[in-house]
mmCIF file of N, CA and C in Angstrom:
data_model
loop_
_atom_site.group_PDB
_atom_site.id
_atom_site.type_symbol
_atom_site.label_atom_id
_atom_site.label_comp_id
_atom_site.label_asym_id
_atom_site.label_seq_id
_atom_site.Cartn_x
_atom_site.Cartn_y
_atom_site.Cartn_z
ATOM 1 N N MET R 1247 21.420 -36.649 12.018
ATOM 2 C CA MET R 1247 20.150 -36.446 11.286
ATOM 3 C C MET R 1247 19.038 -36.288 12.039
ATOM 4 N N THR R 1248 18.112 -35.054 11.851
ATOM 5 C CA THR R 1248 17.188 -34.615 12.546
ATOM 6 C C THR R 1248 15.917 -35.493 12.748
ATOM 7 N N ASN R 1249 15.333 -35.699 13.889
ATOM 8 C CA ASN R 1249 14.436 -36.546 14.125
ATOM 9 C C ASN R 1249 12.998 -35.943 13.570
ATOM 10 N N PRO R 1250 11.805 -36.524 12.924
ATOM 11 C CA PRO R 1250 10.500 -36.449 13.005
ATOM 12 C C PRO R 1250 10.061 -35.622 13.555
ATOM 13 N N LEU R 1251 9.434 -34.189 14.347
ATOM 14 C CA LEU R 1251 8.519 -33.936 15.249
ATOM 15 C C LEU R 1251 7.115 -35.196 15.155
ATOM 16 N N PHE R 1252 6.731 -35.321 14.374
ATOM 17 C CA PHE R 1252 5.528 -36.323 14.481
ATOM 18 C C PHE R 1252 6.123 -37.856 14.083
ATOM 19 N N SER R 1253 6.195 -38.976 14.826
ATOM 20 C CA SER R 1253 7.159 -40.099 14.132
ATOM 21 C C SER R 1253 5.616 -41.092 13.501
ATOM 22 N N THR R 1254 6.086 -41.994 12.389
ATOM 23 C CA THR R 1254 5.728 -42.910 12.348
ATOM 24 C C THR R 1254 5.645 -44.209 12.921
ATOM 25 N N TYR R 1255 5.970 -44.471 14.013
ATOM 26 C CA TYR R 1255 5.795 -45.735 14.781
ATOM 27 C C TYR R 1255 4.749 -45.825 15.424
ATOM 28 N N THR R 1256 4.156 -47.191 15.322
ATOM 29 C CA THR R 1256 2.966 -48.040 15.633
ATOM 30 C C THR R 1256 2.267 -47.665 17.386
ATOM 31 N N GLN R 1257 3.384 -48.436 18.212
ATOM 32 C CA GLN R 1257 3.502 -48.310 19.311
ATOM 33 C C GLN R 1257 3.492 -47.104 20.037
ATOM 34 N N GLY R 1258 2.798 -46.773 20.425
ATOM 35 C CA GLY R 1258 2.776 -46.008 21.827
ATOM 36 C C GLY R 1258 4.027 -45.350 22.447
ATOM 37 N N GLU R 1259 4.618 -46.821 22.907
ATOM 38 C CA GLU R 1259 6.401 -46.169 23.854
ATOM 39 C C GLU R 1259 6.972 -45.247 23.095
ATOM 40 N N ASN R 1260 7.038 -45.896 21.270
ATOM 41 C CA ASN R 1260 7.973 -45.922 20.845
ATOM 42 C C ASN R 1260 7.570 -43.976 20.357
ATOM 43 N N ARG R 1261 6.191 -44.136 19.709
ATOM 44 C CA ARG R 1261 5.598 -42.754 19.389
ATOM 45 C C ARG R 1261 5.979 -41.777 20.581
ATOM 46 N N VAL R 1262 6.009 -41.729 21.552
ATOM 47 C CA VAL R 1262 6.518 -41.208 22.802
ATOM 48 C C VAL R 1262 8.053 -40.406 22.626
ATOM 49 N N THR R 1263 8.966 -42.070 23.179
ATOM 50 C CA THR R 1263 9.959 -41.534 22.844
ATOM 51 C C THR R 1263 10.171 -40.761 21.733
ATOM 52 N N SER R 1264 9.994 -41.558 20.665
ATOM 53 C CA SER R 1264 10.572 -40.363 19.351
ATOM 54 C C SER R 1264 10.612 -39.152 19.282
ATOM 55 N N THR R 1265 9.105 -38.730 19.737
ATOM 56 C CA THR R 1265 8.471 -37.265 19.836
ATOM 57 C C THR R 1265 9.188 -36.717 20.572
ATOM 58 N N LEU R 1266 9.747 -36.960 22.465
ATOM 59 C CA LEU R 1266 10.659 -35.710 23.012
ATOM 60 C C LEU R 1266 11.839 -36.491 22.624
ATOM 61 N N MET R 1267 11.996 -37.345 21.763
ATOM 62 C CA MET R 1267 13.681 -36.613 21.065
ATOM 63 C C MET R 1267 13.973 -35.609 20.491
ATOM 64 N N ALA R 1268 12.668 -35.825 19.245
ATOM 65 C CA ALA R 1268 12.783 -34.750 18.324
ATOM 66 C C ALA R 1268 12.115 -33.140 18.918
ATOM 67 N N VAL R 1269 11.940 -33.336 20.044
ATOM 68 C CA VAL R 1269 11.810 -32.065 20.746
ATOM 69 C C VAL R 1269 12.882 -31.485 21.891
ATOM 70 N N LEU R 1270 13.640 -32.695 22.176
ATOM 71 C CA LEU R 1270 14.922 -32.203 23.101
ATOM 72 C C LEU R 1270 15.724 -31.771 21.481
ATOM 73 N N GLU R 1271 16.094 -32.456 20.609
ATOM 74 C CA GLU R 1271 16.918 -32.658 19.433
ATOM 75 C C GLU R 1271 16.988 -30.752 19.076
ATOM 76 N N ASN R 1272 15.672 -30.732 18.701
ATOM 77 C CA ASN R 1272 14.971 -29.310 18.195
ATOM 78 C C ASN R 1272 15.473 -28.197 19.261
ATOM 79 N N ILE R 1273 15.953 -28.073 20.643
ATOM 80 C CA ILE R 1273 15.807 -27.398 21.499
ATOM 81 C C ILE R 1273 17.249 -27.466 22.247
ATOM 82 N N ASN R 1274 17.889 -27.916 21.867
ATOM 83 C CA ASN R 1274 18.995 -28.400 22.562
ATOM 84 C C ASN R 1274 20.405 -27.418 22.236
ATOM 85 N N ASN R 1275 20.560 -26.773 23.111
ATOM 86 C CA ASN R 1275 21.900 -25.118 23.047
ATOM 87 C C ASN R 1275 21.744 -24.811 21.205
ATOM 88 N N GLN R 1276 21.277 -24.629 20.227
ATOM 89 C CA GLN R 1276 21.004 -24.166 19.408
ATOM 90 C C GLN R 1276 21.876 -22.788 19.219
ATOM 91 N N LEU R 1277 21.871 -22.301 20.240
ATOM 92 C CA LEU R 1277 22.519 -20.860 20.825
ATOM 93 C C LEU R 1277 24.032 -20.914 20.555
ATOM 94 N N ALA R 1278 24.373 -21.792 21.791
ATOM 95 C CA ALA R 1278 26.128 -22.179 22.063
ATOM 96 C C ALA R 1278 26.617 -23.080 20.786
ATOM 97 N N GLU R 1279 25.710 -23.512 19.412
ATOM 98 C CA GLU R 1279 26.490 -24.207 19.125
ATOM 99 C C GLU R 1279 26.483 -23.326 18.017
ATOM 100 N N ASP R 1280 25.398 -22.600 17.897
ATOM 101 C CA ASP R 1280 25.929 -21.299 16.795
ATOM 102 C C ASP R 1280 27.043 -20.253 16.710
ATOM 103 N N LEU R 1281 27.145 -20.010 18.202
ATOM 104 C CA LEU R 1281 28.142 -18.772 18.944
ATOM 105 C C LEU R 1281 29.702 -20.164 18.238
ATOM 106 N N LEU R 1282 30.053 -21.372 18.773
ATOM 107 C CA LEU R 1282 30.678 -21.935 18.493
ATOM 108 C C LEU R 1282 31.234 -22.008 17.030
ATOM 109 N N GLU R 1283 29.982 -22.388 16.266
ATOM 110 C CA GLU R 1283 30.280 -22.389 14.995
ATOM 111 C C GLU R 1283 31.405 -21.128 14.335
ATOM 112 N N ALA R 1284 30.464 -19.972 14.801
ATOM 113 C CA ALA R 1284 31.309 -18.901 14.481
ATOM 114 C C ALA R 1284 32.493 -18.586 15.048
ATOM 115 N N VAL R 1285 32.604 -18.973 16.371
ATOM 116 C CA VAL R 1285 34.048 -18.730 17.257
ATOM 117 C C VAL R 1285 35.066 -19.740 15.825
ATOM 118 N N LEU R 1286 34.948 -20.888 15.961
ATOM 119 C CA LEU R 1286 35.299 -22.054 15.559
ATOM 120 C C LEU R 1286 35.586 -22.257 13.766
ATOM 121 N N ASP R 1287 34.525 -21.015 13.095
ATOM 122 C CA ASP R 1287 34.725 -21.241 11.851
ATOM 123 C C ASP R 1287 34.442 -22.386 11.144
ATOM 124 N N GLU R 1288 33.566 -23.360 11.341
ATOM 125 C CA GLU R 1288 33.389 -24.413 11.537
ATOM 126 C C GLU R 1288 31.432 -24.316 11.200
ATOM 127 N N SER R 1289 30.696 -25.065 10.137
ATOM 128 C CA SER R 1289 29.334 -25.165 9.823
ATOM 129 C C SER R 1289 28.757 -26.359 10.552
ATOM 130 N N ASP R 1290 29.534 -26.884 10.862
ATOM 131 C CA ASP R 1290 29.135 -28.144 11.792
ATOM 132 C C ASP R 1290 29.401 -28.874 12.994
ATOM 133 N N THR R 1291 29.489 -27.563 13.653
ATOM 134 C CA THR R 1291 29.260 -28.108 15.036
ATOM 135 C C THR R 1291 28.373 -28.560 15.829
ATOM 136 N N SER R 1292 27.977 -30.097 16.771
ATOM 137 C CA SER R 1292 27.314 -30.274 17.411
ATOM 138 C C SER R 1292 27.510 -30.685 18.695
ATOM 139 N N LEU R 1293 27.042 -30.326 19.436
ATOM 140 C CA LEU R 1293 27.161 -30.664 20.851
ATOM 141 C C LEU R 1293 27.000 -31.767 21.765
ATOM 142 N N VAL R 1294 25.452 -32.038 21.386
ATOM 143 C CA VAL R 1294 25.031 -33.080 21.284
ATOM 144 C C VAL R 1294 24.053 -33.588 20.282
ATOM 145 N N THR R 1295 24.343 -34.981 20.443
ATOM 146 C CA THR R 1295 23.274 -35.868 18.872
ATOM 147 C C THR R 1295 22.341 -36.488 19.747
ATOM 148 N N PHE R 1296 21.136 -37.131 19.105
ATOM 149 C CA PHE R 1296 20.163 -37.741 19.309
ATOM 150 C C PHE R 1296 19.976 -38.396 18.235
ATOM 151 N N GLU R 1297 19.387 -39.721 18.943
ATOM 152 C CA GLU R 1297 19.047 -41.127 17.584
ATOM 153 C C GLU R 1297 17.869 -41.263 18.221
ATOM 154 N N ASN R 1298 17.150 -41.705 17.220
ATOM 155 C CA ASN R 1298 16.294 -42.939 17.673
ATOM 156 C C ASN R 1298 16.793 -44.261 17.486
ATOM 157 N N GLN R 1299 16.200 -44.992 17.842
ATOM 158 C CA GLN R 1299 16.390 -46.997 17.791
ATOM 159 C C GLN R 1299 17.239 -47.505 16.944
ATOM 160 N N LEU R 1300 18.736 -47.197 18.004
ATOM 161 C CA LEU R 1300 20.512 -47.368 17.598
ATOM 162 C C LEU R 1300 19.981 -49.087 17.708
ATOM 163 N N ALA R 1301 20.388 -49.537 16.425
ATOM 164 C CA ALA R 1301 20.653 -51.263 16.737
ATOM 165 C C ALA R 1301 22.334 -51.552 16.738
ATOM 166 N N GLY R 1302 22.307 -52.869 17.835
ATOM 167 C CA GLY R 1302 23.958 -53.018 18.230
ATOM 168 C C GLY R 1302 23.898 -53.889 18.869
ATOM 169 N N ASN R 1303 24.965 -55.151 18.942
ATOM 170 C CA ASN R 1303 25.410 -55.979 19.850
ATOM 171 C C ASN R 1303 23.634 -57.047 20.337
ATOM 172 N N GLY R 1304 22.585 -56.814 19.232
ATOM 173 C CA GLY R 1304 21.462 -57.568 19.335
ATOM 174 C C GLY R 1304 20.812 -56.676 20.508
ATOM 175 N N LEU R 1305 20.903 -55.578 20.593
ATOM 176 C CA LEU R 1305 19.842 -55.012 21.245
ATOM 177 C C LEU R 1305 19.115 -53.510 20.653
ATOM 178 N N VAL R 1306 18.206 -53.194 20.355
ATOM 179 C CA VAL R 1306 17.542 -51.769 19.948
ATOM 180 C C VAL R 1306 16.926 -51.005 21.032
ATOM 181 N N PRO R 1307 17.962 -50.242 21.562
ATOM 182 C CA PRO R 1307 17.282 -49.235 22.402
ATOM 183 C C PRO R 1307 16.343 -47.984 22.559
ATOM 184 N N ASP R 1308 15.636 -47.464 22.757
ATOM 185 C CA ASP R 1308 14.815 -46.622 22.584
ATOM 186 C C ASP R 1308 15.415 -44.959 21.610
ATOM 187 N N ALA R 1309 16.371 -44.930 22.221
ATOM 188 C CA ALA R 1309 16.653 -44.014 22.078
ATOM 189 C C ALA R 1309 18.067 -43.698 22.556
ATOM 190 N N GLY R 1310 19.093 -42.828 22.303
ATOM 191 C CA GLY R 1310 20.570 -42.502 22.407
ATOM 192 C C GLY R 1310 20.757 -41.142 22.865
ATOM 193 N N ILE R 1311 21.074 -40.852 23.540
ATOM 194 C CA ILE R 1311 21.933 -39.511 23.728
ATOM 195 C C ILE R 1311 23.162 -39.275 23.861
ATOM 196 N N ARG R 1312 24.129 -38.222 22.798
ATOM 197 C CA ARG R 1312 25.176 -38.462 23.346
ATOM 198 C C ARG R 1312 25.953 -36.769 23.212
ATOM 199 N N SER R 1313 26.933 -36.906 24.152
ATOM 200 C CA SER R 1313 28.020 -35.817 24.150
ATOM 201 C C SER R 1313 29.311 -35.819 23.088
ATOM 202 N N SER R 1314 29.447 -34.495 22.899
ATOM 203 C CA SER R 1314 30.583 -34.370 21.948
ATOM 204 C C SER R 1314 31.742 -34.188 22.660
ATOM 205 N N THR R 1315 31.892 -34.261 23.839
ATOM 206 C CA THR R 1315 32.697 -33.734 24.843
ATOM 207 C C THR R 1315 33.191 -35.131 25.747
#
């Protein structure tokens, strides 16, 4: 799911993190992903995923960046 460029968080730290994640997500290797999708004939290939405020194990980190490899 794409992160919106302009976040709705009220705390400054969360707004900055969310906006930075949205920028990184939108510039993340789009050309490489497009080429892989064409070569593999798949429409949903993702090299990197970006997520805001992941909840798990009683913790809520500000953001997560994951690689598919």
